[in-house]
Structures are given as C-alpha cells and as structure tokens.
Amino acid sequence: MMDDSSVKDFTPENYTMMQAFEWYVPADQKHWQRLRRAVLGLKATGVDNLWIPPGCKGSSQQGNGYDVYDLYDLGEFDQKGISTKWGRKEDLVQLVHVAKEAGVGIYWDAVLNQKAGADRVEQCQVVEVDPNDRTRAITGPYPIDGWLGFDFPGRGEAYSSQKYHWYHFTGTDYNNANGRTAIYRILGDGKNWSNFVDKEKGNYDYLMFADLDYTHPEVEADVKAWTTWLCGQVPIGGIRFDAIKHYSEEFLRSLVEHLDTSVGPGWFLVGEFWQDSVEAMTTYIRNMQHKFSLFDAPLVYNFSQLSNTDNADLTKVFDGSLVQVEPVNAVTLVMNHDTQPYQALAADIQPFFKPLAYALILLRAEGYPCVFYGDIYGIKGDHPYPPSCGGKVPDMCLARKLYAYGEQRDYFDYPHCIGWTRLGTRDRPFGLACVMSNAEPDKKWMYVGLEHKGEGWTDILDWEQGQVTINQDGWGCFVCPGRSLAVWVNQQAEGRDRFGRL
C-alpha cells in the first residue's frame, strides 16, 4: 500500500489514441489481422487506445461501415458477404484479445444515424424538402417506393428479432418507383425531423441513406439493447459516435445513461460533431454534462489555414479552438478519414506543417490527442501518400509518453517561431523543450528548470544536430530548422534508446 507522500508524488501517465484506419485501406478483409500484428509496436511507441473502424456489417464488403446494414452482424453471417471490409468476427475478437493483453484499449465506431442496403422496398408517404432548408417542403404528400425494409435474412432471429420498416425512419433519398434522388421526409402520425439536432440547413437530421427515427420506441430499445450486446461480444473501453449532430441529442443522453447503468460508468465517449463553431460545441458538451468529448474540428482548420498562409502567425494557432476552452473534453487531431485528401471535408495541411501540428497536439498539457493511421502507415488508393512527418509521428507519441510532463511554460512571443517547455515532475523528471518555425531557422532561450543545469540535451527527431547545454540558471538556447521543429530532451534520459523503432 502506498503512503500519502507516494500518492501525492504520482504523476498520471499521458495517453494517446490512434484512429486505426484511413478511408482507402484495401478492402481485402484483412485489416483486423493487420491491426492485431501492429498492436505491440504501437503500444511500445505510446499508443494506448485504438479507435477501430465501424465493425458492423455494411451494405457491401467495399464500404467502410458508415453504410451500416446490420448492427448485430460483426462479420459472422452470410448477408452482404460474410466478412466486413475489415475481416470476420473471429479476426475482430482476436484483435481485441491481443490488444487487451497488451494493455491497449479499443474504442468502437458506432454508426447510429442511418441504415443502408435494405432488403426490399416499402411504400410510404413523403414530402420532398429543400436540400438547403429541410424544414421547407417543396411538394405535397405523395407515395414513393423506398429501400426501407430490413429483414436481415442471413442472421434471422439471432441476437435480435427486431426488423425495420418505413415507419422506423424519418427520411430517405431515393424513390425506386421512378429512380429519382431527393431528400424525402417520411410522413406518419407525429413523425418529423428531430428537434434535437444541428440547425444547419434548417434542420440537419437527414444525412444519408435511411435516417433512423429515435422517437420510435422500437428503434430506441433496439439500439440500446445493441450497446449492451456489443459489450458482451467484444470488451471495449469506449465509443466514438459518428455524425452526432444529425441525430437526437436527447436520445444520445439517454443512451449514455443506459451505458452507465447496464455496462458501468467510466467509459470514454467521443462524438463527431464536425463544426467550426466552438460555442455550439461547448454547448453540446455542457448538455452532455461533460461526460462526452468532441473532436477539435476548429483546430484542424487552424492547422490547414496556417500551413497555407504566407507569413502566418503561429501564436494564434489555438485561437477559436475547442482545446483552448474545454481542454479536458477536447480530442485534438491533425487529420482523420473525412479530412484526408480527396474526402468530403478534406483540410489541406502542407507537409512541412504536419510535424508542427503533431507536436502541438502531442507534447502539450491540454487535450487528448488522436493520431491518424494514414500519417503513420501512409494512405492507399488511387492517390497514395507515404507516412507523413518523415515517419516521425511514432517518435513524437513516445516523447509524449516519456517526457511531456510537469509545468508547461509557453514562449508564444514571435509570429514565426514559438516554443514551450515541460519541466517534468518528481517521478517523471526529464521534461522536454519544443521549438518550431514556419519561416527561417530560428532559436529561443527557454527555461527547463534548475534541476537540469549542466545537462546536455539533443533533438529526439535528429533534425537538429549538436547539443544544448543547460546553464546554471536552468535555461538553454534551443534551435530548430526552417519550416520545421526540434524536440530537445536530456541525452541521458531514460528511454532515449527506444526512438526510431516502429
């Protein structure tokens, strides 16, 4: 048992998550196997949790799972093929087992807004709505044949007997009777778009495919039962909720309460609420009683703008970001599957700026950083990209795990060169100094602590050669290359031999 002094001196470990896929991962049904083989190496570099892709059966084996067909099929039943794009259920179970043994948590990507790949058409009454103002009907009521009947014939009654019909949905986008694509709001007693969604486009309930109606008690009950069932199938430690601004916030609050009571509290929950309005994001976090985190979309756009602007002011990098106002509930990131090149929300970040951005999310005290599979392993597809940052993202993850502790001192005092130091703690004493420039090579005098006087510090990235000797007052003159950065750490610090191994 630890005494009071040892508890007081204990510094909590830094954690990092990784989005464990990119949009163009090959559809070879082998991704669960790839991740299983990668787990130990990722853990050794400081990755503690994997946000895995949607593991439920999609409408095809080429889809990434956001075209979700059956929540209760994890690659087990012969419907739309047996495997998901990522592999069979047994591959998933093996991945989760290996991760658990290695101390790596799994975050599930839950796609709860829509269903796709219906088994048959059903007729229903609709009105067409204005795509730019979904509150405005542009036709009178008329019938369509919509792909809205879900029978799950390959699974049958296994795990859930719930089937889905037109009345379980609020909208769809295709009339099979005439081949017309539009946004159709489904009519019925009391049926309408949810009031608890984002107000973009008047009402942003409808996103794609067949839009689920969470005011229908059978939909609510089935999805809540699925979350309990899922936890019995694969031991996960958290959920990433897709597209939360498109379905009922009220339902999601009740789902969080359901998870607390049926599975237990303490889960990590993060939502994709892709907004450039920090005010809207902070309101959502408050409404969710701070049990919920959000991805910091405004920060991604800051990175993109700064990297594409001549003479950009680095001191403003966190202005208007979520992490600036909600540091505990902000998941910081540089890129994801939606913002990678050639995707709908592509946010172009120049290659020289990527290492700066990763240092800004990984080596500072605020936020929970999420690194991107495509930046570590490269992007496939018709427009392939190599690993970014010269392959140094794993080294920055490891620097976070080993050295990014203690008091943070910022030197955001010059537009084109900023830096900060972490002074270390009693039980994690080494600290670090990071300096970066978006212009010419530069340098900064920065304080790292009297306890480091006389130490020789070197750049863990090996982009700066030479050594910085910490003076008698605890200061050092830290340099960095032009349009780049350096991360300086005591050359004798524990763990320096672990860099460059992934």
Short mmCIF file of C-alpha atoms in Angstrom, two decimals:
data_model
loop_
_atom_site.label_atom_id
_atom_site.label_comp_id
_atom_site.label_asym_id
_atom_site.label_seq_id
_atom_site.Cartn_x
_atom_site.Cartn_y
_atom_site.Cartn_z
CA MET A 1 0.00 0.00 0.00
CA MET A 2 1.34 3.46 -0.94
CA ASP A 3 1.70 6.06 1.77
CA ASP A 4 0.29 9.57 1.37
CA SER A 5 3.57 11.03 0.12
CA SER A 6 3.94 8.45 -2.66
CA VAL A 7 0.37 9.04 -3.80
CA LYS A 8 0.98 12.79 -3.83
CA ASP A 9 4.13 12.35 -5.94
CA PHE A 10 2.46 10.07 -8.51
CA THR A 11 2.07 11.68 -11.95
CA PRO A 12 -0.71 10.23 -14.12
CA GLU A 13 0.53 8.74 -17.37
CA ASN A 14 -0.13 10.53 -20.65
CA TYR A 15 -2.42 8.67 -23.05
CA THR A 16 -2.72 8.77 -26.82
CA MET A 17 -5.31 7.26 -29.12
CA MET A 18 -4.92 6.31 -32.75
CA GLN A 19 -7.57 6.26 -35.44
CA ALA A 20 -6.70 2.80 -36.68
CA PHE A 21 -7.74 3.17 -40.32
CA GLU A 22 -7.88 5.57 -43.25
CA TRP A 23 -10.53 5.76 -45.95
CA TYR A 24 -8.60 3.84 -48.60
CA VAL A 25 -7.42 0.85 -46.56
CA PRO A 26 -7.63 -2.10 -49.01
CA ALA A 27 -10.96 -3.98 -48.98
CA ASP A 28 -9.18 -7.30 -48.51
CA GLN A 29 -10.94 -8.33 -45.29
CA LYS A 30 -7.54 -8.44 -43.56
CA HIS A 31 -7.46 -5.19 -41.62
CA TRP A 32 -8.29 -6.74 -38.24
CA GLN A 33 -5.30 -9.02 -38.82
CA ARG A 34 -3.07 -6.05 -39.74
CA LEU A 35 -4.03 -4.25 -36.56
CA ARG A 36 -3.50 -7.36 -34.44
CA ARG A 37 0.07 -7.60 -35.74
CA ALA A 38 0.64 -3.87 -35.12
CA VAL A 39 -0.65 -3.69 -31.53
CA LEU A 40 2.58 -4.43 -29.68
CA GLY A 41 4.63 -1.99 -31.74
CA LEU A 42 2.06 0.75 -31.30
CA LYS A 43 1.95 0.18 -27.55
CA ALA A 44 5.73 0.44 -27.40
CA THR A 45 5.56 3.88 -29.04
CA GLY A 46 2.98 5.21 -26.59
CA VAL A 47 -0.35 4.48 -28.29
CA ASP A 48 -2.77 3.32 -25.61
CA ASN A 49 -6.16 3.16 -27.33
CA LEU A 50 -7.29 2.28 -30.84
CA TRP A 51 -10.35 3.84 -32.44
CA ILE A 52 -11.17 0.99 -34.80
CA PRO A 53 -13.38 1.36 -37.89
CA PRO A 54 -17.09 0.55 -37.81
CA GLY A 55 -17.17 -3.21 -37.28
CA CYS A 56 -20.83 -3.82 -38.08
CA LYS A 57 -21.97 -5.22 -41.42
CA GLY A 58 -22.21 -2.61 -44.15
CA SER A 59 -24.14 -2.68 -47.39
CA SER A 60 -21.11 -4.15 -49.18
CA GLN A 61 -17.66 -5.53 -48.40
CA GLN A 62 -16.12 -2.45 -50.04
CA GLY A 63 -17.87 0.00 -47.72
CA ASN A 64 -16.13 1.38 -44.65
CA GLY A 65 -19.08 0.63 -42.38
CA TYR A 66 -20.72 4.04 -42.41
CA ASP A 67 -23.13 2.41 -44.88
CA VAL A 68 -24.29 0.28 -41.93
CA TYR A 69 -26.74 -2.51 -42.69
CA ASP A 70 -26.93 -4.66 -39.54
CA LEU A 71 -25.60 -3.62 -36.13
CA TYR A 72 -25.80 -7.19 -34.87
CA ASP A 73 -23.58 -8.71 -37.56
CA LEU A 74 -19.86 -8.22 -36.86
CA GLY A 75 -18.76 -10.32 -39.83
CA GLU A 76 -20.48 -13.54 -38.80
CA PHE A 77 -23.50 -14.09 -41.08
CA ASP A 78 -23.84 -14.61 -44.82
CA GLN A 79 -25.58 -11.38 -45.74
CA LYS A 80 -23.82 -8.84 -47.95
CA GLY A 81 -20.98 -11.36 -47.77
CA ILE A 82 -19.77 -12.88 -44.52
CA SER A 83 -16.81 -10.61 -43.74
CA THR A 84 -16.98 -6.88 -43.33
CA LYS A 85 -14.39 -4.86 -45.24
CA TRP A 86 -12.15 -5.32 -42.21
CA GLY A 87 -12.48 -9.08 -41.69
CA ARG A 88 -14.54 -11.74 -39.96
CA LYS A 89 -15.84 -11.62 -36.43
CA GLU A 90 -13.24 -14.12 -35.24
CA ASP A 91 -10.47 -11.82 -36.55
CA LEU A 92 -12.01 -8.93 -34.62
CA VAL A 93 -12.23 -10.98 -31.43
CA GLN A 94 -8.56 -11.98 -31.78
CA LEU A 95 -7.55 -8.34 -32.28
CA VAL A 96 -9.43 -7.23 -29.18
CA HIS A 97 -7.94 -10.08 -27.14
CA VAL A 98 -4.36 -9.25 -28.20
CA ALA A 99 -4.98 -5.57 -27.51
CA LYS A 100 -6.35 -6.30 -24.05
CA GLU A 101 -3.33 -8.47 -23.22
CA ALA A 102 -1.03 -5.64 -24.35
CA GLY A 103 -2.89 -3.02 -22.32
CA VAL A 104 -4.36 -1.29 -25.37
CA GLY A 105 -8.00 -0.22 -25.20
CA ILE A 106 -10.48 -0.42 -28.05
CA TYR A 107 -12.89 2.38 -28.97
CA TRP A 108 -15.81 1.25 -31.13
CA ASP A 109 -17.01 3.42 -34.02
CA ALA A 110 -20.79 3.42 -33.58
CA VAL A 111 -22.80 4.44 -36.66
CA LEU A 112 -26.29 5.06 -35.28
CA ASN A 113 -27.71 7.73 -37.57
CA GLN A 114 -28.72 5.65 -40.58
CA LYS A 115 -29.13 2.25 -42.21
CA ALA A 116 -28.20 1.24 -45.76
CA GLY A 117 -28.57 -1.73 -48.09
CA ALA A 118 -32.22 -2.56 -47.32
CA ASP A 119 -33.51 -5.99 -48.30
CA ARG A 120 -36.62 -4.70 -50.05
CA VAL A 121 -38.63 -1.61 -50.90
CA GLU A 122 -41.63 -0.43 -48.92
CA GLN A 123 -44.15 2.16 -49.93
CA CYS A 124 -44.64 5.22 -47.74
CA GLN A 125 -45.98 8.76 -47.94
CA VAL A 126 -43.40 11.55 -48.18
CA VAL A 127 -42.84 15.16 -48.99
CA GLU A 128 -39.73 16.41 -50.73
CA VAL A 129 -37.82 19.07 -48.81
CA ASP A 130 -35.46 21.84 -49.86
CA PRO A 131 -31.90 20.44 -49.57
CA ASN A 132 -30.73 23.77 -48.15
CA ASP A 133 -33.68 24.19 -45.76
CA ARG A 134 -35.00 20.81 -44.68
CA THR A 135 -37.81 22.49 -42.72
CA ARG A 136 -39.42 23.62 -46.00
CA ALA A 137 -41.48 21.12 -48.00
CA ILE A 138 -41.31 21.74 -51.76
CA THR A 139 -44.01 19.23 -52.75
CA GLY A 140 -47.26 17.98 -51.36
CA PRO A 141 -47.55 14.44 -49.95
CA TYR A 142 -47.20 11.55 -52.37
CA PRO A 143 -46.12 7.87 -52.19
CA ILE A 144 -42.67 6.53 -53.01
CA ASP A 145 -41.09 3.10 -53.04
CA GLY A 146 -38.18 3.46 -50.63
CA TRP A 147 -35.48 0.98 -49.73
CA LEU A 148 -36.69 0.80 -46.13
CA GLY A 149 -37.36 -2.88 -45.38
CA PHE A 150 -34.65 -4.61 -43.33
CA ASP A 151 -35.25 -8.33 -42.62
CA PHE A 152 -31.64 -9.50 -42.04
CA PRO A 153 -32.30 -12.91 -43.64
CA GLY A 154 -28.77 -14.18 -43.09
CA ARG A 155 -28.94 -13.55 -39.34
CA GLY A 156 -32.60 -14.39 -38.83
CA GLU A 157 -33.60 -14.06 -35.18
CA ALA A 158 -30.07 -14.39 -33.75
CA TYR A 159 -29.20 -11.72 -31.16
CA SER A 160 -32.22 -9.52 -32.04
CA SER A 161 -35.66 -10.17 -33.53
CA GLN A 162 -36.17 -6.52 -34.48
CA LYS A 163 -36.85 -5.88 -38.16
CA TYR A 164 -37.02 -2.40 -39.65
CA HIS A 165 -39.79 -0.88 -41.76
CA TRP A 166 -40.58 2.52 -43.26
CA TYR A 167 -42.09 3.78 -40.02
CA HIS A 168 -38.76 3.34 -38.20
CA PHE A 169 -37.22 6.10 -40.34
CA THR A 170 -37.69 9.84 -40.78
CA GLY A 171 -36.25 10.22 -44.25
CA THR A 172 -34.60 8.67 -47.26
CA ASP A 173 -33.08 9.83 -50.54
CA TYR A 174 -34.23 7.51 -53.33
CA ASN A 175 -37.56 6.62 -54.93
CA ASN A 176 -37.26 3.21 -56.52
CA ALA A 177 -40.53 3.75 -58.42
CA ASN A 178 -39.02 6.37 -60.72
CA GLY A 179 -35.29 6.41 -59.89
CA ARG A 180 -35.48 9.96 -58.54
CA THR A 181 -32.98 11.10 -55.93
CA ALA A 182 -34.11 13.79 -53.49
CA ILE A 183 -34.45 14.33 -49.75
CA TYR A 184 -37.75 12.75 -48.79
CA ARG A 185 -39.24 13.38 -45.35
CA ILE A 186 -41.39 10.39 -44.38
CA LEU A 187 -44.88 11.17 -43.14
CA GLY A 188 -46.78 9.48 -40.33
CA ASP A 189 -48.57 10.18 -37.09
CA GLY A 190 -46.39 12.70 -35.24
CA LYS A 191 -43.41 11.88 -37.48
CA ASN A 192 -40.98 14.67 -38.32
CA TRP A 193 -37.29 15.53 -38.21
CA SER A 194 -35.80 15.50 -34.72
CA ASN A 195 -35.77 18.85 -32.92
CA PHE A 196 -32.56 17.88 -31.08
CA VAL A 197 -30.11 18.17 -33.99
CA ASP A 198 -27.87 20.80 -35.52
CA LYS A 199 -29.71 23.70 -37.16
CA GLU A 200 -27.51 23.85 -40.24
CA LYS A 201 -29.69 23.61 -43.37
CA GLY A 202 -32.66 24.49 -41.18
CA ASN A 203 -32.59 21.04 -39.60
CA TYR A 204 -29.70 18.63 -40.16
CA ASP A 205 -31.42 15.44 -39.06
CA TYR A 206 -31.10 13.91 -42.52
CA LEU A 207 -27.59 12.98 -43.64
CA MET A 208 -27.74 9.90 -45.87
CA PHE A 209 -29.41 6.56 -46.63
CA ALA A 210 -32.42 5.67 -44.43
CA ASP A 211 -32.46 8.04 -41.46
CA LEU A 212 -33.41 6.41 -38.14
CA ASP A 213 -36.27 7.83 -36.08
CA TYR A 214 -35.31 7.79 -32.40
CA THR A 215 -38.76 8.90 -31.32
CA HIS A 216 -39.96 5.41 -32.29
CA PRO A 217 -39.74 3.25 -29.14
CA GLU A 218 -38.67 0.13 -31.06
CA VAL A 219 -35.68 1.95 -32.57
CA GLU A 220 -34.60 3.34 -29.21
CA ALA A 221 -34.98 -0.03 -27.46
CA ASP A 222 -33.15 -1.98 -30.16
CA VAL A 223 -30.14 0.35 -30.31
CA LYS A 224 -29.82 0.46 -26.52
CA ALA A 225 -30.01 -3.34 -26.41
CA TRP A 226 -27.31 -3.47 -29.10
CA THR A 227 -24.85 -1.47 -26.99
CA THR A 228 -25.27 -3.93 -24.12
CA TRP A 229 -24.95 -6.87 -26.51
CA LEU A 230 -21.83 -5.40 -28.14
CA CYS A 231 -20.03 -5.15 -24.81
CA GLY A 232 -20.68 -8.83 -24.26
CA GLN A 233 -19.21 -9.71 -27.66
CA VAL A 234 -16.05 -7.60 -27.59
CA PRO A 235 -14.59 -5.96 -24.47
CA ILE A 236 -14.30 -2.32 -25.48
CA GLY A 237 -13.36 0.70 -23.38
CA GLY A 238 -15.10 3.46 -25.25
CA ILE A 239 -17.22 4.53 -28.19
CA ARG A 240 -16.76 7.06 -30.95
CA PHE A 241 -20.23 8.16 -32.05
CA ASP A 242 -20.45 9.04 -35.71
CA ALA A 243 -22.39 12.05 -37.05
CA ILE A 244 -23.93 13.10 -33.73
CA LYS A 245 -25.14 16.47 -34.98
CA HIS A 246 -27.50 14.55 -37.29
CA TYR A 247 -29.49 12.59 -34.69
CA SER A 248 -31.24 13.26 -31.43
CA GLU A 249 -29.09 14.71 -28.69
CA GLU A 250 -31.89 13.77 -26.30
CA PHE A 251 -31.60 10.12 -27.36
CA LEU A 252 -27.83 10.16 -27.03
CA ARG A 253 -28.07 11.49 -23.46
CA SER A 254 -30.41 8.63 -22.60
CA LEU A 255 -28.04 6.17 -24.28
CA VAL A 256 -25.16 7.41 -22.11
CA GLU A 257 -27.33 6.90 -19.02
CA HIS A 258 -28.16 3.41 -20.30
CA LEU A 259 -24.46 2.60 -20.67
CA ASP A 260 -23.77 3.85 -17.14
CA THR A 261 -26.42 1.57 -15.66
CA SER A 262 -26.17 -1.51 -17.89
CA VAL A 263 -22.43 -1.70 -18.53
CA GLY A 264 -20.96 0.55 -15.85
CA PRO A 265 -19.60 4.10 -15.66
CA GLY A 266 -16.15 5.24 -16.74
CA TRP A 267 -16.38 4.70 -20.48
CA PHE A 268 -14.61 7.09 -22.81
CA LEU A 269 -17.20 8.63 -25.13
CA VAL A 270 -16.37 10.95 -28.01
CA GLY A 271 -18.57 12.33 -30.72
CA GLU A 272 -18.03 13.50 -34.27
CA PHE A 273 -19.69 16.93 -34.06
CA TRP A 274 -17.93 18.48 -37.03
CA GLN A 275 -18.42 22.20 -36.51
CA ASP A 276 -16.33 25.34 -36.80
CA SER A 277 -18.38 26.96 -34.03
CA VAL A 278 -16.75 26.49 -30.65
CA GLU A 279 -19.84 27.94 -29.00
CA ALA A 280 -22.03 25.18 -30.47
CA MET A 281 -19.50 22.55 -29.40
CA THR A 282 -19.19 23.80 -25.82
CA THR A 283 -22.98 23.96 -25.54
CA TYR A 284 -23.17 20.32 -26.62
CA ILE A 285 -20.55 19.29 -24.06
CA ARG A 286 -22.45 21.11 -21.31
CA ASN A 287 -25.71 19.49 -22.39
CA MET A 288 -24.00 16.12 -22.13
CA GLN A 289 -22.87 17.02 -18.58
CA HIS A 290 -19.20 16.82 -19.60
CA LYS A 291 -19.46 13.03 -19.90
CA PHE A 292 -18.71 13.43 -23.57
CA SER A 293 -15.73 14.63 -25.58
CA LEU A 294 -15.68 16.12 -29.07
CA PHE A 295 -13.07 16.18 -31.83
CA ASP A 296 -11.49 19.60 -32.18
CA ALA A 297 -12.53 20.45 -35.74
CA PRO A 298 -11.68 24.17 -35.42
CA LEU A 299 -8.08 23.26 -34.54
CA VAL A 300 -7.80 21.17 -37.71
CA TYR A 301 -8.94 24.15 -39.75
CA ASN A 302 -6.44 26.37 -37.93
CA PHE A 303 -3.65 23.98 -38.91
CA SER A 304 -4.84 23.99 -42.52
CA GLN A 305 -5.11 27.78 -42.71
CA LEU A 306 -1.77 28.44 -41.05
CA SER A 307 0.03 25.95 -43.28
CA ASN A 308 -1.39 27.55 -46.42
CA THR A 309 -0.89 31.22 -45.45
CA ASP A 310 2.30 33.16 -46.14
CA ASN A 311 3.76 34.76 -43.01
CA ALA A 312 1.15 33.05 -40.82
CA ASP A 313 1.17 33.94 -37.13
CA LEU A 314 1.89 30.75 -35.16
CA THR A 315 1.00 32.43 -31.88
CA LYS A 316 -2.66 32.29 -32.94
CA VAL A 317 -2.71 28.54 -33.57
CA PHE A 318 -5.12 27.79 -30.72
CA ASP A 319 -7.40 30.78 -31.24
CA GLY A 320 -11.01 29.65 -31.54
CA SER A 321 -10.15 26.01 -30.88
CA LEU A 322 -12.09 23.67 -28.61
CA VAL A 323 -8.97 22.68 -26.65
CA GLN A 324 -8.48 26.32 -25.69
CA VAL A 325 -11.80 26.42 -23.80
CA GLU A 326 -12.51 22.75 -22.99
CA PRO A 327 -9.08 21.16 -22.56
CA VAL A 328 -10.40 18.06 -20.79
CA ASN A 329 -13.19 17.32 -23.28
CA ALA A 330 -11.30 18.12 -26.48
CA VAL A 331 -9.86 15.34 -28.62
CA THR A 332 -7.16 17.00 -30.67
CA LEU A 333 -6.17 15.73 -34.10
CA VAL A 334 -4.36 16.67 -37.28
CA MET A 335 -6.21 14.56 -39.84
CA ASN A 336 -8.90 11.88 -39.99
CA HIS A 337 -10.69 9.79 -42.61
CA ASP A 338 -13.02 12.68 -43.50
CA THR A 339 -10.35 15.38 -43.79
CA GLN A 340 -7.71 13.30 -45.59
CA PRO A 341 -7.06 14.19 -49.24
CA TYR A 342 -9.90 13.58 -51.71
CA GLN A 343 -12.54 13.26 -48.99
CA ALA A 344 -15.63 15.44 -48.50
CA LEU A 345 -14.15 17.50 -45.64
CA ALA A 346 -10.56 17.48 -46.91
CA ALA A 347 -8.49 20.02 -44.97
CA ASP A 348 -5.21 20.51 -46.77
CA ILE A 349 -2.26 20.71 -44.38
CA GLN A 350 1.06 21.32 -46.08
CA PRO A 351 3.67 18.59 -45.49
CA PHE A 352 6.11 20.93 -43.74
CA PHE A 353 3.42 21.84 -41.19
CA LYS A 354 2.31 18.32 -40.28
CA PRO A 355 5.17 17.74 -37.77
CA LEU A 356 4.45 21.12 -36.17
CA ALA A 357 0.78 20.21 -35.83
CA TYR A 358 1.56 16.82 -34.29
CA ALA A 359 3.92 18.39 -31.76
CA LEU A 360 1.20 20.89 -30.85
CA ILE A 361 -1.29 18.13 -30.01
CA LEU A 362 1.10 15.53 -28.56
CA LEU A 363 3.61 17.44 -26.46
CA ARG A 364 1.40 19.92 -24.65
CA ALA A 365 -0.64 19.53 -21.48
CA GLU A 366 -4.09 20.19 -22.92
CA GLY A 367 -6.34 17.85 -24.87
CA TYR A 368 -6.43 14.12 -25.59
CA PRO A 369 -4.52 13.60 -28.86
CA CYS A 370 -5.60 11.25 -31.63
CA VAL A 371 -3.03 10.32 -34.26
CA PHE A 372 -4.05 9.11 -37.70
CA TYR A 373 -3.33 5.72 -39.25
CA GLY A 374 -2.63 7.34 -42.63
CA ASP A 375 0.04 9.59 -41.12
CA ILE A 376 1.83 6.60 -39.57
CA TYR A 377 1.42 3.93 -42.26
CA GLY A 378 0.62 6.01 -45.33
CA ILE A 379 -2.53 6.36 -47.43
CA LYS A 380 -3.51 3.84 -50.12
CA GLY A 381 -5.92 4.19 -53.04
CA ASP A 382 -5.66 5.98 -56.36
CA HIS A 383 -3.73 8.87 -54.79
CA PRO A 384 -1.31 7.23 -52.35
CA TYR A 385 0.71 9.15 -49.79
CA PRO A 386 3.72 7.97 -47.78
CA PRO A 387 3.80 8.24 -43.98
CA SER A 388 3.86 11.90 -43.02
CA CYS A 389 6.40 13.80 -40.93
CA GLY A 390 9.28 11.75 -42.32
CA GLY A 391 7.99 8.81 -40.29
CA LYS A 392 8.43 10.70 -37.01
CA VAL A 393 4.85 10.59 -35.65
CA PRO A 394 5.60 7.46 -33.54
CA ASP A 395 8.64 9.20 -32.04
CA MET A 396 6.50 12.17 -31.01
CA CYS A 397 3.99 9.77 -29.47
CA LEU A 398 6.81 8.20 -27.48
CA ALA A 399 8.11 11.61 -26.42
CA ARG A 400 4.64 12.35 -25.08
CA LYS A 401 4.58 9.10 -23.15
CA LEU A 402 8.06 9.51 -21.64
CA TYR A 403 8.77 13.23 -21.26
CA ALA A 404 5.77 15.56 -21.72
CA TYR A 405 5.04 16.07 -18.01
CA GLY A 406 5.03 18.81 -15.46
CA GLU A 407 4.62 22.55 -15.61
CA GLN A 408 4.27 23.98 -19.11
CA ARG A 409 5.94 27.27 -19.98
CA ASP A 410 4.94 28.88 -23.25
CA TYR A 411 7.09 31.11 -25.45
CA PHE A 412 4.47 32.26 -27.95
CA ASP A 413 6.19 35.63 -28.33
CA TYR A 414 7.13 35.79 -32.02
CA PRO A 415 4.80 35.16 -35.01
CA HIS A 416 7.06 32.78 -36.89
CA CYS A 417 8.81 30.92 -34.09
CA ILE A 418 7.11 29.55 -30.97
CA GLY A 419 8.14 27.13 -28.29
CA TRP A 420 7.32 25.66 -24.94
CA THR A 421 8.92 23.56 -22.25
CA ARG A 422 7.67 20.86 -19.92
CA LEU A 423 9.61 20.92 -16.66
CA GLY A 424 8.99 17.32 -15.58
CA THR A 425 7.77 16.07 -12.19
CA ARG A 426 9.30 14.29 -9.24
CA ASP A 427 8.56 10.82 -10.64
CA ARG A 428 8.74 11.79 -14.35
CA PRO A 429 11.67 14.17 -14.15
CA PHE A 430 13.12 14.54 -17.64
CA GLY A 431 10.94 17.15 -19.30
CA LEU A 432 11.38 18.48 -22.83
CA ALA A 433 11.74 21.64 -24.90
CA CYS A 434 9.99 22.09 -28.23
CA VAL A 435 10.71 24.92 -30.66
CA MET A 436 9.27 25.36 -34.15
CA SER A 437 9.40 27.78 -37.07
CA ASN A 438 7.26 28.33 -40.15
CA ALA A 439 9.94 30.53 -41.73
CA GLU A 440 13.75 30.61 -41.37
CA PRO A 441 15.82 28.54 -38.93
CA ASP A 442 15.41 30.08 -35.51
CA LYS A 443 16.16 29.74 -31.82
CA LYS A 444 14.66 30.51 -28.43
CA TRP A 445 16.02 30.86 -24.96
CA MET A 446 13.70 28.78 -22.78
CA TYR A 447 13.67 27.72 -19.14
CA VAL A 448 13.62 23.99 -18.33
CA GLY A 449 14.36 24.10 -14.58
CA LEU A 450 17.31 24.45 -12.23
CA GLU A 451 17.36 20.71 -11.67
CA HIS A 452 18.52 20.29 -15.29
CA LYS A 453 21.53 22.60 -15.11
CA GLY A 454 24.62 21.17 -16.74
CA GLU A 455 22.70 18.56 -18.72
CA GLY A 456 23.29 18.04 -22.43
CA TRP A 457 20.06 17.98 -24.46
CA THR A 458 19.68 16.70 -28.03
CA ASP A 459 16.87 16.57 -30.57
CA ILE A 460 14.93 13.28 -30.42
CA LEU A 461 13.90 13.77 -34.07
CA ASP A 462 17.51 14.13 -35.24
CA TRP A 463 16.51 17.09 -37.39
CA GLU A 464 18.88 19.31 -35.41
CA GLN A 465 22.40 18.13 -34.73
CA GLY A 466 24.55 19.18 -31.84
CA GLN A 467 23.83 19.61 -28.15
CA VAL A 468 22.29 22.26 -25.95
CA THR A 469 23.89 22.60 -22.52
CA ILE A 470 21.50 23.84 -19.84
CA ASN A 471 23.09 26.77 -17.99
CA GLN A 472 23.35 27.33 -14.24
CA ASP A 473 20.02 29.17 -14.18
CA GLY A 474 18.12 26.33 -15.90
CA TRP A 475 17.93 27.96 -19.33
CA GLY A 476 19.00 26.73 -22.75
CA CYS A 477 19.21 28.20 -26.23
CA PHE A 478 17.15 25.78 -28.35
CA VAL A 479 17.35 25.92 -32.13
CA CYS A 480 15.19 24.48 -34.91
CA PRO A 481 15.46 24.15 -38.68
CA GLY A 482 13.48 26.42 -41.01
CA ARG A 483 9.83 25.40 -41.59
CA SER A 484 10.31 22.60 -39.10
CA LEU A 485 10.83 21.88 -35.40
CA ALA A 486 13.10 20.23 -32.87
CA VAL A 487 12.20 18.41 -29.66
CA TRP A 488 15.02 18.61 -27.14
CA VAL A 489 15.45 16.15 -24.27
CA ASN A 490 18.34 15.23 -21.95
CA GLN A 491 20.51 12.88 -23.98
CA GLN A 492 20.85 10.66 -20.90
CA ALA A 493 17.10 10.50 -20.25
CA GLU A 494 15.61 7.08 -19.69
CA GLY A 495 14.09 5.73 -22.89
CA ARG A 496 16.21 7.62 -25.42
CA ASP A 497 17.23 4.27 -26.95
CA ARG A 498 13.60 3.46 -27.83
CA PHE A 499 13.17 6.05 -30.58
CA GLY A 500 13.05 5.21 -34.28
CA ARG A 501 11.93 1.60 -33.83
CA LEU A 502 8.35 1.35 -35.21
#
